[in-house]
């Protein structure tokens, strides 16, 4: 707790709420980081080993992501200390108890995150009327099914090609983590003329320089197979994806996969960060020095939260795609232009953009 208070700055956290209801077996934390742009949106994460520090860090990341995306929402996050694999009926009771406990935190709108899903959001909405990432039958837009985040990554890559010396038409793409984000990023990039040449999952990777049929690979995954079951191409261990010769490299799996050691193996010209914090600070600097352009996570992967914000206002899937296209296109161009002019890392330019918007919004509020 002391560390969090020491790390607090003039942006936030605005509010930290600890929830302890032993009779219901509920222990949770809500961090509302900043609400200058509007009520905070951020996921509820369920895991046995979550912490206040993790919650606060993720809440700040949401403040920056939402401000950078130009959404009328601040940043927040919540964590529930529990095993997400518990029986469904227990999970429902716990999430309903959690919802009732946060009924008064009206400046926080809950979304799904690790360990929670659209059904959990439906229970929260049912209790307090305030949640996003809902099932379609009650107005939700299934963002992973439609590929909201992957679509945004493809838009970011389309803009970034103007800042690199290659064109999307025929560009070779490698995707680390062929899941919801990775699959749809590959699909939308293929629609723009790029070719998927390698993909990995937690079990291994497939490399086929002549091209991988994205729909066929997705069907194998949907049927319970692994990317290495793709019938064509060479098969390697999952970490070999980092060294694949390609134009666009998309991390869409875990944090910190590019670090001071692994980044040296990268043979790409553009990295579009689908995953959250896939590169350490050292790796970002090395990429910059090697002339590899890297579009930061909270610019490139904002498609999901933009979709959630559209859903919250009652918008449709078409509205969501239009908003993602417009916002990510504008922000990627602005960040990459600024980075080029100031000769700084794209991440520095992105953080400056987000912080500038947050401070402008804060200046308009009496309290924020
Ligand atoms: P997902 O579970 O659908 O897919 C993740 C994929 O990564 C799976 O195929 C898994 O097998 C693979 N994987 C796991 N560890 C791996 C490893 N070490 N090497 C290679 N592959 C590995 O998850 P997702 O929703 O696609 O999310 C991917 C990342 O993007 C996460 O970091 C998530 O936080 C981030 N993100 C997701 C969204 C979204 O809208 N889903 C939005 C923003 C950020």
Coordinates of C-alpha atoms and ligand atoms in Angstrom, one line a residue:
X1 CA 0.0 0.0 0.0
X2 CA 2.8 2.4 0.9
X3 CA 4.5 1.7 -2.5
X4 CA 1.2 2.6 -4.3
X5 CA 0.8 5.8 -2.3
X6 CA 4.4 6.7 -3.0
X7 CA 3.9 6.0 -6.7
X8 CA 0.8 8.2 -6.9
X9 CA 1.2 11.4 -8.9
X10 CA -1.0 14.3 -9.9
X11 CA -2.8 12.1 -12.5
X12 CA -3.9 9.5 -10.0
X13 CA -5.0 7.2 -8.5
X14 CA -8.2 9.1 -7.8
X15 CA -9.7 6.4 -5.6
X16 CA -8.7 3.0 -4.2
X17 CA -11.4 0.8 -2.7
X18 CA -10.7 -2.4 -0.8
X19 CA -13.6 -4.8 -0.6
X20 CA -13.6 -7.5 2.0
X21 CA -16.8 -9.6 2.6
X22 CA -15.6 -12.8 4.2
X23 CA -19.2 -14.3 4.4
X24 CA -19.4 -14.2 0.6
X25 CA -15.7 -15.2 0.2
X26 CA -15.2 -11.9 -1.6
X27 CA -11.9 -10.0 -1.6
X28 CA -11.4 -7.4 -4.3
X29 CA -9.8 -4.1 -5.0
X30 CA -11.0 -1.3 -7.4
X31 CA -8.6 1.4 -8.5
X32 CA -10.2 4.4 -10.3
X33 CA -7.1 6.1 -11.6
X34 CA -8.3 9.2 -13.4
X35 CA -11.8 10.4 -14.4
X36 CA -11.0 13.7 -16.1
X37 CA -12.3 12.4 -19.5
X38 CA -15.3 10.7 -18.0
X39 CA -16.2 7.6 -16.0
X40 CA -13.4 5.1 -15.9
X41 CA -13.6 2.0 -18.1
X42 CA -11.4 -1.0 -17.2
X43 CA -11.5 -4.7 -16.8
X44 CA -12.2 -6.9 -13.8
X45 CA -9.4 -9.4 -13.5
X46 CA -9.9 -12.6 -11.5
X47 CA -6.9 -14.7 -10.3
X48 CA -5.8 -16.0 -6.9
X49 CA -2.5 -14.0 -7.1
X50 CA -3.6 -10.5 -8.2
X51 CA -2.4 -7.5 -6.2
X52 CA -3.0 -3.8 -5.5
X53 CA 0.2 -3.0 -7.3
X54 CA -0.9 -4.9 -10.5
X55 CA -4.4 -3.3 -10.3
X56 CA -2.9 0.3 -9.9
X57 CA -0.5 -0.3 -12.8
X58 CA -3.3 -1.6 -15.1
X59 CA -5.6 1.3 -14.1
X60 CA -3.0 3.8 -15.1
X61 CA -2.5 2.0 -18.4
X62 CA -6.2 2.3 -19.0
X63 CA -6.1 6.1 -18.2
X64 CA -3.4 6.5 -20.9
X65 CA -5.1 4.2 -23.4
X66 CA -8.5 5.7 -23.1
X67 CA -7.2 9.3 -23.2
X68 CA -4.9 8.5 -26.2
X69 CA -7.9 6.9 -28.0
X70 CA -9.9 10.1 -27.4
X71 CA -12.7 8.3 -25.5
X72 CA -15.0 10.1 -23.1
X73 CA -13.7 7.7 -20.4
X74 CA -11.0 7.7 -17.7
X75 CA -9.0 4.7 -16.6
X76 CA -9.7 2.1 -13.9
X77 CA -9.3 -1.5 -13.1
X78 CA -10.5 -4.1 -10.5
X79 CA -9.1 -7.3 -9.3
X80 CA -11.0 -10.2 -7.6
X81 CA -8.8 -12.6 -5.5
X82 CA -10.2 -16.0 -6.6
X83 CA -9.7 -19.0 -8.9
X84 CA -11.5 -18.3 -12.2
X85 CA -11.8 -22.1 -12.7
X86 CA -14.3 -22.4 -9.8
X87 CA -17.8 -23.9 -10.5
X88 CA -20.0 -21.5 -12.6
X89 CA -22.6 -21.2 -9.8
X90 CA -20.0 -20.1 -7.3
X91 CA -18.5 -17.7 -9.8
X92 CA -22.0 -16.1 -10.4
X93 CA -22.6 -15.7 -6.7
X94 CA -19.1 -14.1 -6.3
X95 CA -19.5 -11.7 -9.2
X96 CA -22.9 -10.7 -8.1
X97 CA -21.6 -9.9 -4.7
X98 CA -18.7 -8.0 -6.3
X99 CA -21.2 -6.0 -8.4
X100 CA -23.3 -5.1 -5.3
X101 CA -20.1 -4.0 -3.5
X102 CA -19.2 -1.5 -6.3
X103 CA -22.7 -0.2 -6.9
X104 CA -21.8 3.2 -5.3
X105 CA -18.5 3.6 -7.4
X106 CA -20.5 5.1 -10.2
X107 CA -17.4 6.5 -11.9
X108 CA -16.2 3.0 -12.7
X109 CA -17.6 0.9 -15.6
X110 CA -16.6 -2.8 -15.5
X111 CA -15.4 -4.7 -18.5
X112 CA -14.1 -8.3 -19.0
X113 CA -10.4 -9.2 -18.4
X114 CA -8.4 -12.3 -17.5
X115 CA -10.7 -14.7 -15.6
X116 CA -13.9 -12.9 -16.4
X117 CA -16.1 -13.0 -19.5
X118 CA -19.3 -11.7 -21.1
X119 CA -21.5 -13.8 -18.8
X120 CA -19.8 -12.2 -15.7
X121 CA -20.5 -8.8 -17.3
X122 CA -24.1 -9.8 -17.7
X123 CA -24.4 -10.6 -14.0
X124 CA -22.8 -7.2 -13.1
X125 CA -25.1 -5.4 -15.5
X126 CA -28.1 -7.2 -14.0
X127 CA -27.1 -6.1 -10.5
X128 CA -26.0 -2.5 -11.0
X129 CA -26.8 -1.6 -14.6
X130 CA -23.2 -0.7 -15.4
X131 CA -20.9 -3.0 -17.4
X132 CA -19.6 -3.4 -20.9
X133 CA -18.4 -6.4 -22.9
X134 CA -21.9 -8.0 -22.6
X135 CA -23.4 -10.9 -24.5
X136 CA -25.0 -10.0 -27.8
X137 CA -28.5 -10.9 -26.6
X138 CA -28.4 -7.9 -24.3
X139 CA -26.7 -5.4 -26.6
X140 CA -23.1 -6.5 -26.4
X141 CA -20.7 -6.4 -29.3
X142 CA -18.6 -9.7 -29.3
X143 CA -15.3 -7.9 -29.7
X144 CA -13.0 -11.0 -29.8
X145 CA -15.3 -12.7 -32.3
X146 CA -15.4 -9.7 -34.6
X147 CA -11.7 -9.0 -34.1
X148 CA -12.0 -5.4 -32.9
X149 CA -8.4 -5.3 -31.5
X150 CA -6.9 -7.2 -34.5
X151 CA -8.7 -4.8 -36.9
X152 CA -7.1 -1.8 -35.0
X153 CA -3.7 -3.4 -35.3
X154 CA -4.1 -3.8 -39.1
X155 CA -5.2 -0.1 -39.3
X156 CA -2.0 0.9 -37.3
X157 CA 0.1 -1.1 -39.7
X158 CA -1.5 0.5 -42.7
X159 CA -0.6 4.0 -41.4
X160 CA 2.9 2.9 -40.3
X161 CA 3.8 1.7 -43.8
X162 CA 4.1 5.4 -44.8
X163 CA 6.9 5.7 -42.1
X164 CA 8.7 2.5 -43.3
X165 CA 10.2 1.6 -46.6
X166 CA 7.7 -1.1 -47.6
X167 CA 4.1 -1.4 -48.7
X168 CA 1.4 -3.6 -47.2
X169 CA 0.8 -5.2 -50.5
X170 CA 2.8 -8.4 -50.3
X171 CA 4.3 -7.5 -46.9
X172 CA 5.3 -10.6 -44.9
X173 CA 3.7 -10.8 -41.5
X174 CA 4.7 -13.0 -38.5
X175 CA 2.2 -13.3 -35.6
X176 CA 3.2 -14.4 -32.1
X177 CA 0.1 -15.8 -30.4
X178 CA -2.5 -16.8 -32.9
X179 CA -5.5 -16.1 -30.6
X180 CA -8.2 -13.5 -30.6
X181 CA -5.9 -10.6 -31.4
X182 CA -3.3 -12.4 -33.5
X183 CA -5.7 -14.2 -35.7
X184 CA -7.8 -11.2 -36.6
X185 CA -4.8 -9.0 -37.1
X186 CA -3.5 -11.5 -39.6
X187 CA -7.0 -11.7 -41.3
X188 CA -7.4 -8.0 -41.7
X189 CA -3.8 -7.5 -42.9
X190 CA -4.3 -10.3 -45.4
X191 CA -7.4 -8.3 -46.7
X192 CA -5.1 -5.4 -47.2
X193 CA -2.7 -7.5 -49.3
X194 CA -0.2 -8.7 -46.7
X195 CA 0.9 -12.3 -46.4
X196 CA 1.0 -14.3 -43.2
X197 CA 4.4 -16.2 -43.3
X198 CA 4.6 -17.4 -39.7
X199 CA 2.4 -17.9 -36.6
X200 CA 2.9 -19.3 -33.1
X201 CA 0.9 -20.3 -30.1
X202 CA 1.9 -21.7 -26.8
X203 CA 2.7 -25.1 -28.3
X204 CA 4.9 -24.1 -31.2
X205 CA 5.2 -22.3 -34.5
X206 CA 4.7 -22.7 -38.2
X207 CA 6.8 -21.0 -40.8
X208 CA 5.7 -21.0 -44.5
X209 CA 7.5 -18.3 -46.5
X210 CA 5.1 -18.8 -49.4
X211 CA 2.2 -17.9 -47.2
X212 CA -0.3 -19.3 -44.7
X213 CA -4.0 -19.4 -45.4
X214 CA -5.4 -17.5 -42.4
X215 CA -8.9 -18.9 -42.5
X216 CA -7.5 -22.5 -42.8
X217 CA -5.2 -21.9 -39.8
X218 CA -8.1 -20.4 -37.8
X219 CA -10.2 -23.4 -38.6
X220 CA -7.5 -25.7 -37.2
X221 CA -7.3 -23.7 -34.0
X222 CA -11.0 -23.5 -33.7
X223 CA -11.1 -27.3 -33.9
X224 CA -8.8 -27.6 -31.0
X225 CA -5.6 -28.0 -33.0
X226 CA -2.3 -26.1 -32.7
X227 CA -0.6 -23.8 -35.3
X228 CA 2.0 -26.6 -35.8
X229 CA -0.8 -28.8 -37.2
X230 CA -1.0 -26.6 -40.3
X231 CA -0.1 -29.0 -43.1
X232 CA 2.4 -26.8 -44.9
X233 CA 5.7 -25.2 -43.7
X234 CA 8.4 -25.8 -41.2
X235 CA 7.6 -26.4 -37.6
X236 CA 9.7 -25.1 -34.7
X237 CA 9.5 -24.2 -31.0
X238 CA 7.3 -21.2 -30.1
X239 CA 10.2 -18.9 -29.5
X240 CA 11.6 -19.2 -33.0
X241 CA 8.9 -16.8 -34.2
X242 CA 11.1 -13.9 -33.0
X243 CA 13.8 -14.6 -35.6
X244 CA 11.5 -15.1 -38.6
X245 CA 12.5 -12.9 -41.6
X246 CA 9.4 -10.7 -42.1
X247 CA 8.3 -7.1 -42.6
X248 CA 5.7 -6.8 -39.9
X249 CA 6.0 -8.6 -36.5
X250 CA 3.0 -8.7 -34.3
X251 CA 3.3 -9.7 -30.6
X252 CA -0.2 -10.9 -29.5
X253 CA 0.6 -13.2 -26.6
X254 CA 2.5 -12.3 -23.4
X255 CA 4.2 -9.3 -21.8
X256 CA 8.0 -8.7 -22.1
X257 CA 8.6 -11.2 -25.0
X258 CA 11.0 -8.7 -26.5
X259 CA 13.8 -7.9 -24.0
X260 CA 17.4 -6.9 -24.2
X261 CA 18.4 -10.4 -25.4
X262 CA 15.6 -11.6 -27.6
X263 CA 15.2 -8.3 -29.5
X264 CA 18.5 -8.8 -31.2
X265 CA 17.0 -11.8 -33.2
X266 CA 14.2 -9.7 -34.6
X267 CA 14.3 -9.5 -38.4
X268 CA 11.3 -7.2 -39.1
X269 CA 10.9 -3.5 -40.1
X270 CA 7.7 -2.8 -38.2
X271 CA 6.4 -4.1 -34.9
X272 CA 2.7 -3.5 -34.1
X273 CA 2.1 -4.2 -30.5
X274 CA -1.1 -6.2 -30.2
X275 CA -0.3 -7.6 -26.7
X276 CA 0.0 -5.3 -23.7
X277 CA 3.6 -4.3 -22.8
X278 CA 5.2 -6.9 -25.1
X279 CA 8.6 -5.1 -25.1
X280 CA 10.8 -4.0 -22.2
X281 CA 12.0 -0.4 -22.1
X282 CA 15.5 -1.7 -23.2
X283 CA 14.0 -3.6 -26.1
X284 CA 12.1 -0.4 -27.3
X285 CA 15.3 1.5 -27.3
X286 CA 17.2 -1.2 -29.2
X287 CA 14.5 -1.4 -31.8
X288 CA 14.6 2.4 -32.2
X289 CA 18.4 2.3 -32.6
X290 CA 18.2 -0.5 -35.2
X291 CA 15.6 1.4 -37.2
X292 CA 12.7 -1.0 -36.4
X293 CA 9.5 1.1 -36.1
X294 CA 7.4 0.0 -33.1
X295 CA 3.8 1.1 -32.7
X296 CA 3.1 1.1 -28.9
X297 CA 0.5 -1.2 -27.4
X298 CA -1.9 1.4 -26.1
X299 CA -2.1 3.1 -29.6
X300 CA -2.2 -0.1 -31.7
X301 CA -4.4 -2.4 -29.5
X302 CA -7.0 0.1 -28.4
X303 CA -9.6 -1.5 -30.7
X304 CA -11.1 -3.5 -27.9
X305 CA -11.7 -0.6 -25.5
X306 CA -13.0 1.6 -28.3
X307 CA -15.5 -1.2 -29.1
X308 CA -16.5 -1.4 -25.5
X309 CA -17.1 2.3 -25.3
X310 CA -19.3 2.2 -28.4
X311 CA -21.2 -0.7 -26.9
X312 CA -21.8 1.2 -23.7
X313 CA -23.5 4.0 -25.7
X314 CA -25.7 1.5 -27.4
X315 CA -23.8 1.6 -30.7
X316 CA -23.6 -1.3 -33.3
X317 CA -20.7 -3.4 -34.7
X318 CA -20.6 -1.1 -37.7
X319 CA -20.3 2.0 -35.4
X320 CA -17.5 0.2 -33.5
X321 CA -15.4 -0.6 -36.7
X322 CA -15.9 3.0 -37.9
X323 CA -14.7 4.4 -34.5
X324 CA -11.7 2.1 -34.3
X325 CA -10.7 3.0 -37.9
X326 CA -11.0 6.7 -37.3
X327 CA -9.3 6.8 -33.9
X328 CA -6.4 4.4 -34.5
X329 CA -5.7 5.9 -37.9
X330 CA -5.5 9.4 -36.5
X331 CA -3.5 8.5 -33.4
X332 CA -1.0 6.3 -35.1
X333 CA -0.2 9.0 -37.6
X334 CA 0.0 11.7 -34.9
X335 CA 2.3 9.6 -32.7
X336 CA 4.6 8.4 -35.6
X337 CA 4.8 12.0 -37.0
X338 CA 5.7 13.4 -33.6
X339 CA 8.3 10.6 -33.0
X340 CA 9.9 11.3 -36.3
X341 CA 10.0 15.1 -35.8
X342 CA 11.3 14.9 -32.2
X343 CA 13.6 11.9 -33.0
X344 CA 12.2 10.1 -30.0
X345 CA 10.7 6.7 -29.3
X346 CA 7.1 6.2 -30.5
X347 CA 6.3 5.2 -27.0
X348 CA 7.5 8.5 -25.7
X349 CA 5.4 10.3 -28.3
X350 CA 2.4 8.2 -27.4
X351 CA 2.8 8.8 -23.7
X352 CA 3.1 12.6 -24.3
X353 CA -0.1 12.5 -26.4
X354 CA -2.0 10.7 -23.8
X355 CA -0.8 12.8 -20.9
X356 CA -1.5 16.0 -22.8
X357 CA -5.1 15.0 -23.4
X358 CA -5.5 13.9 -19.8
X359 CA -4.1 17.2 -18.5
X360 CA -6.3 19.2 -21.0
X361 CA -9.3 17.4 -19.7
X362 CA -8.3 17.8 -16.0
X363 CA -8.0 21.6 -16.6
X364 CA -11.7 21.6 -17.6
X365 CA -12.8 19.9 -14.3
X366 CA -13.3 21.3 -10.8
X367 CA -12.4 17.9 -9.4
X368 CA -10.9 15.1 -11.4
Ligands
LIG1 P1 -6.0 -15.3 -26.5 O1 -5.9 -16.1 -25.3 O2 -7.2 -15.4 -27.4 O3 -4.7 -15.7 -27.4 C1 -3.4 -15.7 -26.9 C2 -2.6 -16.7 -27.8 O4 -1.3 -16.6 -27.5 C3 -3.0 -18.1 -27.7 O5 -3.1 -18.7 -29.0 C4 -1.9 -18.8 -26.9 O6 -1.7 -20.1 -27.3 C5 -0.8 -17.9 -27.4 N1 0.4 -17.9 -26.5 C6 0.4 -17.9 -25.1 N2 1.7 -17.8 -24.7 C7 2.5 -17.8 -25.8 C8 3.9 -17.8 -26.0 N3 4.7 -17.7 -25.0 N4 4.3 -17.8 -27.3 C9 3.5 -17.8 -28.3 N5 2.1 -17.9 -28.2 C10 1.7 -17.9 -26.9 O7 -5.7 -13.8 -26.0 P2 -6.0 -12.4 -26.8 O8 -7.3 -11.9 -26.4 O9 -5.7 -12.6 -28.2 O10 -4.9 -11.5 -26.1 C11 -3.5 -11.5 -26.5 C12 -2.8 -10.4 -25.8 O11 -3.4 -9.2 -26.3 C13 -2.9 -10.4 -24.3 O12 -1.6 -9.8 -23.9 C14 -4.0 -9.4 -24.0 O13 -3.8 -8.8 -22.8 C15 -3.8 -8.4 -25.2 N6 -4.9 -7.6 -25.5 C16 -6.1 -8.2 -25.9 C17 -7.2 -7.4 -26.3 C18 -8.4 -8.1 -26.8 O14 -9.3 -7.3 -27.3 N7 -8.6 -9.4 -26.7 C19 -7.1 -6.0 -26.3 C20 -5.9 -5.4 -25.9 C21 -4.8 -6.2 -25.5

